[in-house]
Amino acid sequence: MDELGKFLKSRRARLHPADTALGSYGGRRRVPGLRREELAQLAGVSASYYARLEQGLGQNVSDAVLDSLARALRLDDAERAHLLALARPNRAAAGCAARVARQLPDGLQRLMAMMGDVPVMVLSPTSDVLAWNPLARAVFGAHHGDRDDRDDRAGHEGLPNMTRMIFLDPPTRALFADWEGKARSVVAHLRMVAARFPADGRVRALVGELLSSGTEFAALWEDHSVANCDSFTNVLRHPQVGELTLFQEVLRTEQPELMVVAFTVEPGSPSETALRLLGALTAGRADHRVAVS
């Protein structure tokens, strides 16, 4: 079964006839959620055609069929985009995840320099940290001390990798009060990246490493959840300033392979006080932004 079939099956398993226009079917059910023929009925396609889709045998699926499946499966916007990416993989852009800029655009560098009071980082699609300002490093990398970033948590060309750190770096795991929620979020985003860049070796290598790591990644990956994760609330237990609640927002640039992630706090909150304290502790240190090699 290919990724399209696995995704369809996982979303079908979430639904039950009683929650749809089909009503409640009597008798024993041998599968979680809807049966194939039930989903096909809701989507207005033949049961045999839908079965071929789940078996990875369907090709050139029409927009109308994809729309019908999305409605029948009650997909949200992120899941609809994921369904389209799986059904129509853009082979021409398959390697884009690896084509990070050799140097950050001047405008982006100026923006980061002016956001000294706001933790901000620039990530690749696979969550390699292409750059972070001193405050972002103080928030998310304080436990690294002065060690070289190019260590066993590194990703593309030795750069720190947030997804790898969240799963494989114990201090980073301990930083997140709701580690499970954060882990689900980053895996859901990585699922979307893998669908956008199906032939990208760096994406496959990261997924393969985490699947074999013996962590909780494999179970989360098999859930097939997807999300853009543009907004997320991070509750952190920071080793220097205590609890921090940071609101994560992703800013889009003209280079879609770059994700600018900024973290804000509620004005007047204890988190604002803690972040200012952390900024004061960071003041005067060397700029730890990671240069794209």
XYZ file of N, CA and C in Angstrom, residues 9-140:
396
model
N -6.819 5.153 4.435
C -7.255 4.142 5.401
C -7.264 4.718 6.815
N -6.234 5.501 7.152
C -6.164 6.063 8.499
C -7.288 7.056 8.754
N -7.641 7.864 7.740
C -8.738 8.824 7.920
C -10.093 8.109 7.938
N -10.229 7.046 7.161
C -11.475 6.269 7.160
C -11.717 5.641 8.531
N -10.626 5.243 9.197
C -10.757 4.589 10.501
C -11.277 5.536 11.574
N -11.215 6.839 11.326
C -11.690 7.810 12.331
C -13.207 7.957 12.339
N -13.853 7.555 11.242
C -15.289 7.797 11.084
C -16.097 6.550 11.440
N -17.349 6.782 11.859
C -18.258 5.684 12.162
C -19.585 5.977 11.466
N -20.288 4.951 10.997
C -21.555 5.194 10.288
C -22.524 6.086 11.056
N -22.549 5.951 12.371
C -23.487 6.747 13.164
C -23.171 8.237 13.098
N -21.932 8.568 12.724
C -21.525 9.967 12.643
C -21.686 10.530 11.236
N -22.226 9.748 10.325
C -22.364 10.164 8.935
C -23.821 10.046 8.493
N -24.046 10.370 7.233
C -25.395 10.259 6.671
C -25.833 8.811 6.505
N -24.925 7.872 6.701
C -25.280 6.462 6.556
C -26.143 5.978 7.706
N -26.019 6.640 8.863
C -26.741 6.159 10.032
C -26.024 4.981 10.655
N -26.664 4.334 11.586
C -26.050 3.218 12.309
C -26.360 1.899 11.617
N -25.313 1.169 11.289
C -25.471 -0.154 10.691
C -25.525 -1.196 11.809
N -26.382 -2.165 11.665
C -26.432 -3.242 12.642
C -25.336 -4.256 12.378
N -25.241 -5.235 13.281
C -24.279 -6.317 13.094
C -22.902 -5.960 13.629
N -22.073 -6.998 13.698
C -20.718 -6.821 14.198
C -19.848 -6.175 13.130
N -18.929 -5.337 13.577
C -18.003 -4.666 12.655
C -16.596 -5.182 12.922
N -15.905 -5.521 11.843
C -14.575 -6.094 11.973
C -13.471 -5.073 11.757
N -13.821 -3.859 11.402
C -12.818 -2.833 11.156
C -13.170 -1.596 11.971
N -12.155 -0.832 12.402
C -12.447 0.439 13.063
C -12.958 1.443 12.039
N -13.938 2.227 12.422
C -14.427 3.240 11.500
C -15.281 2.669 10.391
N -15.272 3.370 9.252
C -16.086 2.969 8.101
C -15.446 1.829 7.321
N -16.288 1.023 6.723
C -15.806 0.046 5.752
C -15.514 0.764 4.438
N -14.741 0.099 3.587
C -14.406 0.704 2.289
C -15.654 1.043 1.497
N -16.598 0.111 1.443
C -17.787 0.338 0.635
C -18.642 1.470 1.207
N -18.595 1.655 2.512
C -19.342 2.754 3.125
C -18.736 4.099 2.761
N -17.411 4.183 2.813
C -16.760 5.429 2.425
C -16.992 5.711 0.947
N -16.923 4.677 0.122
C -17.171 4.846 -1.309
C -18.573 5.380 -1.555
N -19.539 4.871 -0.812
C -20.920 5.349 -0.951
C -21.022 6.827 -0.596
N -20.380 7.226 0.483
C -20.411 8.630 0.889
C -19.733 9.530 -0.138
N -18.670 9.032 -0.753
C -17.918 9.832 -1.719
C -18.510 9.780 -3.117
N -19.462 8.877 -3.357
C -20.073 8.784 -4.678
C -19.208 8.120 -5.716
N -18.359 7.177 -5.281
C -17.529 6.422 -6.224
C -17.816 4.941 -6.015
N -17.403 4.128 -6.964
C -17.653 2.698 -6.825
C -16.737 2.113 -5.759
N -17.208 1.062 -5.119
C -16.416 0.416 -4.080
C -15.126 -0.167 -4.649
N -15.201 -0.702 -5.849
C -13.997 -1.292 -6.455
C -12.959 -0.218 -6.776
N -13.433 0.959 -7.247
C -12.498 2.048 -7.558
C -11.819 2.550 -6.277
N -12.608 2.720 -5.208
C -12.017 3.192 -3.961
C -11.035 2.157 -3.408
N -11.373 0.884 -3.525
C -10.467 -0.163 -3.047
C -9.132 -0.086 -3.762
N -9.166 0.200 -5.071
C -7.907 0.322 -5.824
C -7.078 1.496 -5.312
N -7.747 2.591 -4.933
C -7.008 3.739 -4.395
C -6.274 3.358 -3.112
N -6.951 2.660 -2.221
C -6.304 2.262 -0.969
C -5.206 1.233 -1.198
N -5.302 0.496 -2.274
C -4.290 -0.517 -2.577
C -3.122 0.059 -3.372
N -3.162 1.360 -3.645
C -2.089 1.995 -4.384
C -2.130 1.755 -5.867
N -3.290 1.391 -6.379
C -3.414 1.058 -7.795
C -4.078 2.170 -8.604
N -4.553 3.208 -7.941
C -5.216 4.287 -8.655
C -4.228 5.301 -9.206
N -4.472 5.782 -10.407
C -3.619 6.790 -11.033
C -4.499 7.871 -11.634
N -3.918 9.087 -11.703
C -4.617 10.218 -12.323
C -6.006 10.438 -11.720
N -6.048 10.495 -10.406
C -7.318 10.719 -9.721
C -7.797 12.135 -10.040
N -9.056 12.282 -10.402
C -9.590 13.581 -10.808
C -9.788 14.490 -9.603
N -9.856 15.805 -9.880
C -10.130 16.772 -8.818
C -11.483 16.491 -8.168
N -12.454 16.111 -8.982
C -13.790 15.858 -8.454
C -13.775 14.709 -7.450
N -13.047 13.645 -7.761
C -12.976 12.505 -6.849
C -12.242 12.897 -5.567
N -11.148 13.649 -5.698
C -10.404 14.072 -4.514
C -11.270 14.957 -3.624
N -12.025 15.860 -4.224
C -12.918 16.716 -3.447
C -13.985 15.892 -2.732
N -14.528 14.914 -3.435
C -15.558 14.064 -2.828
C -14.993 13.251 -1.669
N -13.792 12.730 -1.849
C -13.162 11.971 -0.771
C -12.876 12.866 0.430
N -12.391 14.082 0.166
C -12.087 15.004 1.260
C -13.343 15.341 2.056
N -14.451 15.559 1.353
C -15.701 15.854 2.055
C -16.182 14.645 2.848
N -16.139 13.474 2.231
C -16.620 12.270 2.905
C -15.775 11.953 4.135
N -14.479 12.219 4.056
C -13.582 11.925 5.165
C -13.502 13.062 6.178
N -14.190 14.161 5.864
C -14.215 15.336 6.743
C -12.818 15.865 7.014
N -12.052 16.029 5.947
C -10.680 16.504 6.086
C -10.660 18.007 6.328
N -9.713 18.459 7.153
C -9.522 19.894 7.317
C -8.614 20.403 6.195
N -8.285 21.682 6.215
C -7.518 22.272 5.114
C -6.147 21.626 4.969
N -5.472 21.392 6.080
C -4.150 20.768 6.015
C -4.240 19.352 5.461
N -5.251 18.617 5.875
C -5.415 17.242 5.388
C -5.783 17.219 3.914
N -6.592 18.194 3.464
C -6.912 18.286 2.040
C -5.644 18.533 1.211
N -4.811 19.455 1.686
C -3.565 19.738 0.976
C -2.669 18.508 0.945
N -2.646 17.762 2.037
C -1.841 16.546 2.107
C -2.374 15.495 1.138
N -3.698 15.345 1.081
C -4.308 14.398 0.141
C -3.914 14.737 -1.292
N -3.951 16.014 -1.642
C -3.588 16.431 -2.991
C -2.117 16.159 -3.269
N -1.259 16.436 -2.289
C 0.171 16.196 -2.481
C 0.471 14.721 -2.682
N -0.255 13.854 -1.965
C -0.041 12.416 -2.125
C -0.568 11.913 -3.465
N -1.703 12.467 -3.901
C -2.301 12.017 -5.155
C -1.568 12.557 -6.369
N -0.958 13.753 -6.220
C -0.265 14.386 -7.334
C 1.122 14.824 -6.908
N 2.011 13.888 -6.630
C 3.356 14.281 -6.175
C 4.060 15.114 -7.235
N 4.614 16.236 -6.799
C 5.311 17.148 -7.705
C 6.756 16.701 -7.823
N 6.995 15.808 -8.748
C 8.341 15.263 -8.896
C 9.362 16.334 -9.267
N 8.946 17.367 -9.987
C 9.874 18.421 -10.396
C 10.438 19.159 -9.202
N 9.649 19.229 -8.099
C 10.100 19.945 -6.914
C 10.539 18.996 -5.812
N 10.749 17.715 -6.188
C 10.992 16.710 -5.165
C 12.236 16.985 -4.349
N 13.227 17.678 -4.916
C 14.456 17.914 -4.183
C 14.528 19.245 -3.509
N 13.448 20.015 -3.505
C 13.491 21.389 -2.998
C 13.804 21.469 -1.523
N 13.481 20.459 -0.759
C 13.742 20.525 0.670
C 15.227 20.664 0.949
N 16.060 20.172 0.046
C 17.506 20.243 0.247
C 18.108 21.525 -0.293
N 17.352 22.270 -1.115
C 17.920 23.442 -1.767
C 17.718 24.685 -0.906
N 18.364 24.699 0.255
C 18.279 25.866 1.112
C 19.219 26.942 0.584
N 18.879 28.180 0.906
C 19.691 29.285 0.426
C 21.097 29.206 1.003
N 22.089 29.577 0.194
C 23.457 29.598 0.673
C 23.688 30.762 1.628
N 22.901 31.825 1.477
C 22.984 32.966 2.376
C 21.577 33.523 2.562
N 21.233 33.861 3.790
C 19.905 34.399 4.031
C 19.748 35.724 3.315
N 18.552 36.005 2.769
C 18.319 37.286 2.099
C 18.631 38.456 3.031
N 19.131 39.556 2.467
C 19.507 40.713 3.279
C 18.336 41.210 4.120
N 17.139 41.257 3.505
C 15.974 41.741 4.238
C 15.667 40.879 5.441
N 15.834 39.582 5.287
C 15.559 38.673 6.399
C 16.598 38.841 7.501
N 17.850 39.056 7.120
C 18.886 39.283 8.116
C 18.621 40.571 8.890
N 18.160 41.616 8.185
C 17.844 42.869 8.867
C 16.669 42.684 9.827
N 15.666 41.919 9.375
C 14.503 41.654 10.227
C 14.928 40.960 11.509
N 15.778 39.946 11.411
C 16.233 39.222 12.594
C 17.021 40.133 13.519
N 17.857 41.014 12.931
C 18.656 41.925 13.750
C 17.773 42.897 14.525
N 16.641 43.292 13.939
C 15.749 44.253 14.588
C 14.820 43.591 15.603
N 14.760 42.288 15.598
C 13.870 41.559 16.511
C 14.656 41.016 17.697
N 15.519 41.858 18.257
C 16.366 41.401 19.349
C 15.611 40.991 20.591
N 14.414 41.562 20.802
C 13.618 41.229 21.983
C 12.651 40.074 21.739
N 12.706 39.501 20.533
C 11.810 38.411 20.158
C 12.649 37.215 19.718
N 12.457 36.053 20.324
C 13.158 34.864 19.812
C 12.680 34.567 18.393
N 13.608 34.429 17.475
C 13.255 34.157 16.086
C 14.301 33.242 15.479
N 13.853 32.294 14.677
C 14.766 31.385 13.987
C 14.279 31.153 12.571
N 15.175 30.736 11.712
C 14.851 30.394 10.333
C 15.118 28.907 10.157
N 14.080 28.185 9.735
C 14.174 26.739 9.587
C 14.037 26.329 8.133
N 14.686 25.221 7.790
C 14.465 24.575 6.505
C 13.191 23.738 6.606
N 12.676 23.202 5.497
C 11.481 22.350 5.582
C 11.653 21.164 6.525
N 12.889 20.668 6.666
C 13.133 19.529 7.548
C 13.533 19.971 8.947
N 13.316 21.247 9.269
C 13.537 21.843 10.591
C 15.004 21.976 10.976
N 15.916 22.012 9.986
C 17.286 22.418 10.276
C 17.281 23.892 10.639
N 18.012 24.261 11.695
C 18.083 25.658 12.108
C 19.122 26.363 11.238
N 18.639 27.085 10.229
C 19.542 27.817 9.343
C 20.078 29.064 10.027
N 19.284 29.640 10.929
C 19.724 30.805 11.693
C 18.828 30.961 12.899
N 19.402 31.442 14.005
C 18.593 31.853 15.152
C 19.293 33.009 15.831
N 18.509 33.941 16.339
C 19.124 35.078 16.999
C 19.531 34.674 18.417
N 20.312 35.513 19.115
C 20.802 35.118 20.440
C 19.695 34.745 21.418
N 18.549 35.446 21.373
C 17.480 35.148 22.320
C 16.842 33.800 22.021
N 16.681 33.458 20.740
C 16.132 32.142 20.390
C 17.066 31.031 20.843
N 18.359 31.256 20.671
C 19.300 30.233 21.135
C 19.266 30.126 22.654
N 19.111 31.275 23.339
C 19.046 31.243 24.799
C 17.819 30.474 25.269
N 16.707 30.573 24.509
C 15.486 29.859 24.880
C 15.610 28.371 24.605
N 16.013 28.021 23.389
C 15.936 26.624 22.955
C 17.267 25.888 22.982
